[in-house]
Amino acid sequence: MSNYIPLFLMLVIAFGFGAIMANLSKWIGPKKPTKEKLSTYESGMEPIGTTRDRISIKYYIVAMLFIIFDIEIVFLYPWAVTFDKIGVFALGEMFLFLALLFIGYIYILKKGALQWD
Amino acid sequence: MFDGLRDLLIGLLGKGDLADVLAVVVYCALPLVVILLYALFAILAEMKLSAWLQDRLGPMRVGPWGILQPIADILKLLQKEDITPTQADKKLYNLSPFLVFIGSYLGFAVLPFSAMYAGARLNVGIFYLVAVSGLVVVGILMAGWSSNNKYSLFGAMRSVAQIVSYEIPAGLAILSVVMIAGTMDLQTISKLQEGGVQNWFIFGGPKNLAGFGGATAWALAPVMMIAFLIYFIASLAETNRVPFDIPEAESELVAGYHTEYSAMKFALFFLAEYANMLVVSAVASILFLGGWNSPFGEFLGGPVMGLVWFLGKAIFFVMVQIWIRWTLPRLRVDQLMHICWKVMIPFGMATVLLVGTIVTWFAH
């Protein structure tokens, strides 16, 4: 457990450094806010429309696929550390696991989920 | 875990808690010094390299040969006004630069800089690194959303889609190294590659590992070269570097997710991006190119030279990233997704299965 203590300390250091950095220009920099300066940037024009608009569905699909594939990879890590000690059985299991994943991959490919336009 | 420096401090202060505590504090603060010095260097290197590649001189006015230009840039950023747009979601807007920076700083905790220095030695080392770098994604999405600016939001969406997509091939490439090494601890992975360039994982890993010998390792070499290539391309995408820089495509999106940020908050994003470049380069050199090991075995080895080798390899890859930035054009978003999902992920799966098959075939 003692190996994890430095991580917490580093978290504190990173946060402290960030806090100092972010506030430095607040202390040193000029403070002359105007209405135009604080408005949303849109190349000098009045912003058109709202930001809270619909986002393309493709981003949602990518996020969904990422979760599926990334969890598969997370499952592979503990296997990767010990597979050579278990032998052929572990390799067979992994071929099965990845084959199932690959069938899913073929399915999303055929469905056109990876087609961006 | 604090072998080297701890002994030194015990020698200075006598045995006791003070030496231990000081050692931990120094170990945790050292990466910050490394990042800041490296950032100064990398900013100048980026300006100078881009200038040479375009047949210009680059900055020449500030200091001799322009070497003080990064310091002048930081001083300029310090004097800028800190702007929070009225439309922005204030809490998230102010928090996101922290998250992005913390995500890249925490990654440094597990990097073995030399044989006797690694901030924290975790048995889940590389796994932890992949996990905390996920914080960067959250920070970027928060920045884009809270700015309440269309360009920021589009930039953030593109950036997140790209980073999460390329995390999969990167994860598969890392996996193939973990399979040969049998550990996720980065210090142990570095130690395994001792004894010269032929023992590096890009050439199939150590030739005297228990269980399988030299022939197996050489059979793994071509597979590992592909894995390295996959990791390097994916790492370019994960740091939003060219050719994967559509999140910051300035001709259509102004500056991407940090459009609304000014002054030191902008600088924090910038610093985090450069720190991230160093992390992915360092990981590439640890996993595939021997980390702190000398390519000549014992010759020019040792803990101090180890630090030089490690930083040298990492900075070499940072330079390659800069070189690529000023050489290649930007990819379109459909091309980017095509390369990731239809080329790199199948190849990544194939490398994992090939490594598994070769190791099991020869070892049993």
Short mmCIF file of N, CA, C and O in Angstrom, two decimals, chain B residues 90-175:
data_model
loop_
_atom_site.label_atom_id
_atom_site.label_comp_id
_atom_site.label_asym_id
_atom_site.label_seq_id
_atom_site.Cartn_x
_atom_site.Cartn_y
_atom_site.Cartn_z
N LYS B 90 -19.24 28.49 -14.97
CA LYS B 90 -18.02 28.94 -14.28
C LYS B 90 -17.26 27.82 -13.59
O LYS B 90 -16.04 27.71 -13.72
N LYS B 91 -17.98 26.96 -12.86
CA LYS B 91 -17.28 25.93 -12.07
C LYS B 91 -16.50 24.99 -12.99
O LYS B 91 -15.32 24.76 -12.81
N LEU B 92 -17.19 24.44 -14.00
CA LEU B 92 -16.53 23.50 -14.90
C LEU B 92 -15.44 24.20 -15.69
O LEU B 92 -14.38 23.65 -15.93
N TYR B 93 -15.70 25.45 -16.08
CA TYR B 93 -14.76 26.21 -16.88
C TYR B 93 -13.44 26.38 -16.14
O TYR B 93 -12.36 26.26 -16.72
N ASN B 94 -13.53 26.66 -14.83
CA ASN B 94 -12.31 26.87 -14.05
C ASN B 94 -11.64 25.56 -13.65
O ASN B 94 -10.45 25.53 -13.40
N LEU B 95 -12.41 24.49 -13.57
CA LEU B 95 -11.85 23.22 -13.10
C LEU B 95 -11.13 22.45 -14.21
O LEU B 95 -10.17 21.73 -13.94
N SER B 96 -11.57 22.60 -15.46
CA SER B 96 -11.07 21.72 -16.51
C SER B 96 -9.56 21.83 -16.78
O SER B 96 -8.94 20.80 -17.01
N PRO B 97 -8.94 23.04 -16.73
CA PRO B 97 -7.48 23.04 -16.95
C PRO B 97 -6.74 22.22 -15.90
O PRO B 97 -5.76 21.55 -16.22
N PHE B 98 -7.26 22.22 -14.65
CA PHE B 98 -6.65 21.41 -13.60
C PHE B 98 -6.68 19.94 -13.97
O PHE B 98 -5.69 19.26 -13.88
N LEU B 99 -7.86 19.47 -14.38
CA LEU B 99 -8.02 18.05 -14.68
C LEU B 99 -7.07 17.62 -15.78
O LEU B 99 -6.45 16.57 -15.71
N VAL B 100 -6.96 18.46 -16.81
CA VAL B 100 -6.09 18.11 -17.94
C VAL B 100 -4.65 18.02 -17.46
O VAL B 100 -3.92 17.08 -17.79
N PHE B 101 -4.24 18.98 -16.61
CA PHE B 101 -2.86 18.97 -16.14
C PHE B 101 -2.62 17.81 -15.18
O PHE B 101 -1.60 17.11 -15.28
N ILE B 102 -3.55 17.59 -14.25
CA ILE B 102 -3.39 16.49 -13.29
C ILE B 102 -3.29 15.16 -14.02
O ILE B 102 -2.46 14.31 -13.70
N GLY B 103 -4.12 14.99 -15.07
CA GLY B 103 -4.10 13.75 -15.83
C GLY B 103 -2.74 13.47 -16.42
O GLY B 103 -2.27 12.32 -16.42
N SER B 104 -2.06 14.51 -16.91
CA SER B 104 -0.75 14.23 -17.50
C SER B 104 0.34 14.17 -16.43
O SER B 104 1.31 13.44 -16.59
N TYR B 105 0.16 14.91 -15.31
CA TYR B 105 1.20 14.88 -14.27
C TYR B 105 1.22 13.56 -13.52
O TYR B 105 2.28 13.03 -13.22
N LEU B 106 0.04 13.02 -13.22
CA LEU B 106 -0.02 11.77 -12.47
C LEU B 106 0.63 10.63 -13.25
O LEU B 106 1.14 9.68 -12.66
N GLY B 107 0.61 10.73 -14.58
CA GLY B 107 1.26 9.70 -15.39
C GLY B 107 2.74 9.59 -15.09
O GLY B 107 3.32 8.51 -15.16
N PHE B 108 3.37 10.72 -14.72
CA PHE B 108 4.81 10.72 -14.45
C PHE B 108 5.17 9.90 -13.22
O PHE B 108 6.33 9.53 -13.06
N ALA B 109 4.18 9.64 -12.35
CA ALA B 109 4.47 8.96 -11.09
C ALA B 109 5.12 7.61 -11.31
O ALA B 109 5.98 7.20 -10.55
N VAL B 110 4.70 6.89 -12.35
CA VAL B 110 5.18 5.51 -12.51
C VAL B 110 6.32 5.39 -13.51
O VAL B 110 6.82 4.29 -13.73
N LEU B 111 6.73 6.50 -14.13
CA LEU B 111 7.79 6.39 -15.13
C LEU B 111 9.14 6.15 -14.45
O LEU B 111 9.55 6.94 -13.60
N PRO B 112 9.85 5.08 -14.80
CA PRO B 112 11.19 4.89 -14.26
C PRO B 112 12.20 5.73 -15.03
O PRO B 112 12.56 5.41 -16.16
N PHE B 113 12.65 6.81 -14.39
CA PHE B 113 13.59 7.71 -15.08
C PHE B 113 14.98 7.09 -15.16
O PHE B 113 15.74 7.39 -16.05
N SER B 114 15.31 6.27 -14.17
CA SER B 114 16.61 5.60 -14.18
C SER B 114 16.48 4.35 -13.31
O SER B 114 15.43 4.12 -12.70
N ALA B 115 17.55 3.55 -13.25
CA ALA B 115 17.46 2.29 -12.53
C ALA B 115 17.11 2.51 -11.06
O ALA B 115 16.56 1.64 -10.41
N MET B 116 17.45 3.69 -10.50
CA MET B 116 17.16 3.91 -9.08
C MET B 116 16.12 4.99 -8.85
O MET B 116 15.94 5.44 -7.72
N TYR B 117 15.42 5.41 -9.88
CA TYR B 117 14.40 6.42 -9.63
C TYR B 117 13.11 6.14 -10.39
O TYR B 117 13.07 6.14 -11.61
N ALA B 118 12.06 5.88 -9.63
CA ALA B 118 10.71 5.89 -10.18
C ALA B 118 9.83 6.43 -9.06
O ALA B 118 9.91 5.95 -7.94
N GLY B 119 9.05 7.44 -9.31
CA GLY B 119 8.25 8.11 -8.28
C GLY B 119 7.50 7.12 -7.41
O GLY B 119 7.61 7.12 -6.19
N ALA B 120 6.72 6.26 -8.04
CA ALA B 120 6.00 5.23 -7.31
C ALA B 120 6.12 3.95 -8.10
O ALA B 120 5.94 3.95 -9.31
N ARG B 121 6.49 2.86 -7.41
CA ARG B 121 6.64 1.61 -8.14
C ARG B 121 5.40 0.76 -7.94
O ARG B 121 5.24 0.13 -6.90
N LEU B 122 4.49 0.78 -8.90
CA LEU B 122 3.25 0.03 -8.78
C LEU B 122 3.34 -1.24 -9.60
O LEU B 122 3.93 -1.24 -10.68
N ASN B 123 2.71 -2.32 -9.09
CA ASN B 123 2.71 -3.54 -9.90
C ASN B 123 1.70 -3.44 -11.05
O ASN B 123 1.68 -4.28 -11.93
N VAL B 124 0.88 -2.38 -11.05
CA VAL B 124 -0.06 -2.21 -12.16
C VAL B 124 0.39 -1.02 -13.02
O VAL B 124 -0.41 -0.44 -13.75
N GLY B 125 1.67 -0.65 -12.92
CA GLY B 125 2.24 0.55 -13.54
C GLY B 125 1.60 1.06 -14.82
O GLY B 125 0.94 2.11 -14.82
N ILE B 126 1.75 0.33 -15.91
CA ILE B 126 1.32 0.85 -17.21
C ILE B 126 -0.21 0.96 -17.26
O ILE B 126 -0.77 1.87 -17.88
N PHE B 127 -0.88 0.07 -16.53
CA PHE B 127 -2.33 0.08 -16.47
C PHE B 127 -2.83 1.36 -15.79
O PHE B 127 -3.74 2.04 -16.26
N TYR B 128 -2.14 1.71 -14.69
CA TYR B 128 -2.44 2.95 -13.97
C TYR B 128 -2.24 4.16 -14.88
O TYR B 128 -3.05 5.09 -14.91
N LEU B 129 -1.15 4.14 -15.66
CA LEU B 129 -0.84 5.26 -16.53
C LEU B 129 -1.94 5.47 -17.58
O LEU B 129 -2.38 6.59 -17.83
N VAL B 130 -2.39 4.36 -18.17
CA VAL B 130 -3.47 4.45 -19.16
C VAL B 130 -4.74 5.00 -18.49
O VAL B 130 -5.45 5.82 -19.06
N ALA B 131 -4.97 4.56 -17.24
CA ALA B 131 -6.18 4.97 -16.54
C ALA B 131 -6.18 6.46 -16.22
O ALA B 131 -7.16 7.17 -16.48
N VAL B 132 -5.08 6.98 -15.66
CA VAL B 132 -5.08 8.40 -15.28
C VAL B 132 -5.06 9.31 -16.50
O VAL B 132 -5.57 10.43 -16.45
N SER B 133 -4.49 8.82 -17.62
CA SER B 133 -4.50 9.68 -18.79
C SER B 133 -5.92 9.85 -19.31
O SER B 133 -6.20 10.74 -20.10
N GLY B 134 -6.84 8.98 -18.83
CA GLY B 134 -8.26 9.16 -19.15
C GLY B 134 -8.83 10.45 -18.57
O GLY B 134 -9.81 10.99 -19.09
N LEU B 135 -8.20 10.95 -17.49
CA LEU B 135 -8.64 12.22 -16.89
C LEU B 135 -8.55 13.36 -17.90
O LEU B 135 -9.35 14.30 -17.86
N VAL B 136 -7.55 13.29 -18.78
CA VAL B 136 -7.37 14.33 -19.79
C VAL B 136 -8.61 14.44 -20.66
O VAL B 136 -9.07 15.54 -20.98
N VAL B 137 -9.18 13.28 -21.02
CA VAL B 137 -10.37 13.26 -21.87
C VAL B 137 -11.52 13.99 -21.17
O VAL B 137 -12.20 14.83 -21.77
N VAL B 138 -11.71 13.68 -19.87
CA VAL B 138 -12.77 14.34 -19.11
C VAL B 138 -12.56 15.85 -19.07
O VAL B 138 -13.48 16.63 -19.28
N GLY B 139 -11.29 16.25 -18.82
CA GLY B 139 -10.98 17.67 -18.76
C GLY B 139 -11.28 18.38 -20.07
O GLY B 139 -11.86 19.47 -20.08
N ILE B 140 -10.91 17.75 -21.19
CA ILE B 140 -11.13 18.36 -22.50
C ILE B 140 -12.62 18.52 -22.77
O ILE B 140 -13.09 19.57 -23.22
N LEU B 141 -13.38 17.47 -22.46
CA LEU B 141 -14.82 17.53 -22.71
C LEU B 141 -15.47 18.61 -21.83
O LEU B 141 -16.33 19.38 -22.29
N MET B 142 -15.00 18.71 -20.57
CA MET B 142 -15.52 19.74 -19.67
C MET B 142 -15.21 21.13 -20.20
O MET B 142 -16.05 22.03 -20.17
N ALA B 143 -13.98 21.31 -20.68
CA ALA B 143 -13.58 22.62 -21.21
C ALA B 143 -14.47 23.01 -22.38
O ALA B 143 -14.96 24.14 -22.47
N GLY B 144 -14.67 22.07 -23.30
CA GLY B 144 -15.45 22.36 -24.49
C GLY B 144 -16.90 22.66 -24.17
O GLY B 144 -17.49 23.60 -24.71
N TRP B 145 -17.46 21.90 -23.25
CA TRP B 145 -18.87 22.06 -22.92
C TRP B 145 -19.10 23.35 -22.13
O TRP B 145 -20.03 24.10 -22.41
N SER B 146 -18.23 23.60 -21.13
CA SER B 146 -18.49 24.73 -20.24
C SER B 146 -18.22 26.07 -20.90
O SER B 146 -18.75 27.09 -20.47
N SER B 147 -17.39 26.09 -21.96
CA SER B 147 -17.11 27.37 -22.63
C SER B 147 -18.35 27.95 -23.28
O SER B 147 -18.43 29.15 -23.51
N ASN B 148 -19.30 27.10 -23.59
CA ASN B 148 -20.54 27.53 -24.24
C ASN B 148 -20.26 28.24 -25.56
O ASN B 148 -20.84 29.28 -25.87
N ASN B 149 -19.31 27.67 -26.30
CA ASN B 149 -18.90 28.23 -27.58
C ASN B 149 -18.93 27.07 -28.57
O ASN B 149 -18.44 25.99 -28.27
N LYS B 150 -19.53 27.31 -29.73
CA LYS B 150 -19.68 26.22 -30.69
C LYS B 150 -18.33 25.61 -31.09
O LYS B 150 -18.19 24.40 -31.19
N TYR B 151 -17.34 26.47 -31.33
CA TYR B 151 -16.03 25.97 -31.76
C TYR B 151 -15.41 25.10 -30.67
O TYR B 151 -14.85 24.04 -30.96
N SER B 152 -15.53 25.56 -29.42
CA SER B 152 -14.97 24.78 -28.32
C SER B 152 -15.63 23.42 -28.24
O SER B 152 -14.96 22.39 -28.10
N LEU B 153 -16.95 23.41 -28.35
CA LEU B 153 -17.69 22.16 -28.21
C LEU B 153 -17.34 21.19 -29.34
O LEU B 153 -17.07 20.01 -29.09
N PHE B 154 -17.31 21.70 -30.58
CA PHE B 154 -16.95 20.82 -31.70
C PHE B 154 -15.54 20.29 -31.54
O PHE B 154 -15.28 19.10 -31.76
N GLY B 155 -14.63 21.17 -31.14
CA GLY B 155 -13.25 20.76 -30.93
C GLY B 155 -13.16 19.67 -29.88
O GLY B 155 -12.48 18.66 -30.06
N ALA B 156 -13.90 19.87 -28.77
CA ALA B 156 -13.85 18.89 -27.69
C ALA B 156 -14.44 17.56 -28.13
O ALA B 156 -13.88 16.50 -27.83
N MET B 157 -15.57 17.61 -28.86
CA MET B 157 -16.19 16.36 -29.32
C MET B 157 -15.25 15.58 -30.22
O MET B 157 -15.08 14.37 -30.09
N ARG B 158 -14.64 16.30 -31.17
CA ARG B 158 -13.70 15.63 -32.08
C ARG B 158 -12.53 15.05 -31.32
O ARG B 158 -12.10 13.92 -31.56
N SER B 159 -12.01 15.85 -30.38
CA SER B 159 -10.85 15.43 -29.63
C SER B 159 -11.15 14.17 -28.83
O SER B 159 -10.37 13.21 -28.83
N VAL B 160 -12.30 14.17 -28.14
CA VAL B 160 -12.65 13.02 -27.31
C VAL B 160 -12.88 11.78 -28.17
O VAL B 160 -12.37 10.69 -27.86
N ALA B 161 -13.61 11.95 -29.28
CA ALA B 161 -13.87 10.81 -30.16
C ALA B 161 -12.55 10.21 -30.63
O ALA B 161 -12.38 8.99 -30.68
N GLN B 162 -11.61 11.07 -30.96
CA GLN B 162 -10.32 10.63 -31.47
C GLN B 162 -9.48 9.95 -30.39
O GLN B 162 -8.94 8.87 -30.60
N ILE B 163 -9.42 10.58 -29.21
CA ILE B 163 -8.59 10.01 -28.14
C ILE B 163 -9.12 8.65 -27.72
O ILE B 163 -8.36 7.69 -27.59
N VAL B 164 -10.46 8.54 -27.52
CA VAL B 164 -10.97 7.24 -27.06
C VAL B 164 -10.83 6.18 -28.14
O VAL B 164 -10.57 5.02 -27.85
N SER B 165 -10.97 6.57 -29.42
CA SER B 165 -10.82 5.57 -30.48
C SER B 165 -9.40 5.03 -30.50
O SER B 165 -9.20 3.81 -30.59
N TYR B 166 -8.42 5.92 -30.41
CA TYR B 166 -7.04 5.48 -30.55
C TYR B 166 -6.51 4.85 -29.27
O TYR B 166 -5.41 4.31 -29.27
N GLU B 167 -7.27 4.94 -28.17
CA GLU B 167 -6.83 4.27 -26.96
C GLU B 167 -6.90 2.76 -27.14
O GLU B 167 -6.16 2.02 -26.49
N ILE B 168 -7.78 2.28 -28.02
CA ILE B 168 -7.93 0.83 -28.20
C ILE B 168 -6.70 0.22 -28.89
O ILE B 168 -6.09 -0.70 -28.34
N PRO B 169 -6.27 0.71 -30.07
CA PRO B 169 -5.03 0.15 -30.64
C PRO B 169 -3.82 0.37 -29.74
O PRO B 169 -2.98 -0.54 -29.64
N ALA B 170 -3.76 1.52 -29.03
CA ALA B 170 -2.64 1.74 -28.11
C ALA B 170 -2.66 0.68 -27.01
O ALA B 170 -1.61 0.11 -26.67
N GLY B 171 -3.84 0.41 -26.47
CA GLY B 171 -3.97 -0.61 -25.42
C GLY B 171 -3.54 -1.97 -25.91
O GLY B 171 -2.86 -2.71 -25.19
N LEU B 172 -3.89 -2.32 -27.16
CA LEU B 172 -3.52 -3.63 -27.71
C LEU B 172 -2.01 -3.73 -27.90
O LEU B 172 -1.40 -4.78 -27.65
N ALA B 173 -1.38 -2.61 -28.33
CA ALA B 173 0.07 -2.62 -28.53
C ALA B 173 0.78 -2.77 -27.20
O ALA B 173 1.77 -3.51 -27.09
N ILE B 174 0.29 -2.06 -26.16
CA ILE B 174 0.88 -2.19 -24.82
C ILE B 174 0.74 -3.62 -24.32
O ILE B 174 1.64 -4.20 -23.74
N LEU B 175 -0.44 -4.20 -24.61
CA LEU B 175 -0.74 -5.56 -24.17
C LEU B 175 0.31 -6.55 -24.67
O LEU B 175 0.73 -7.45 -23.95
#
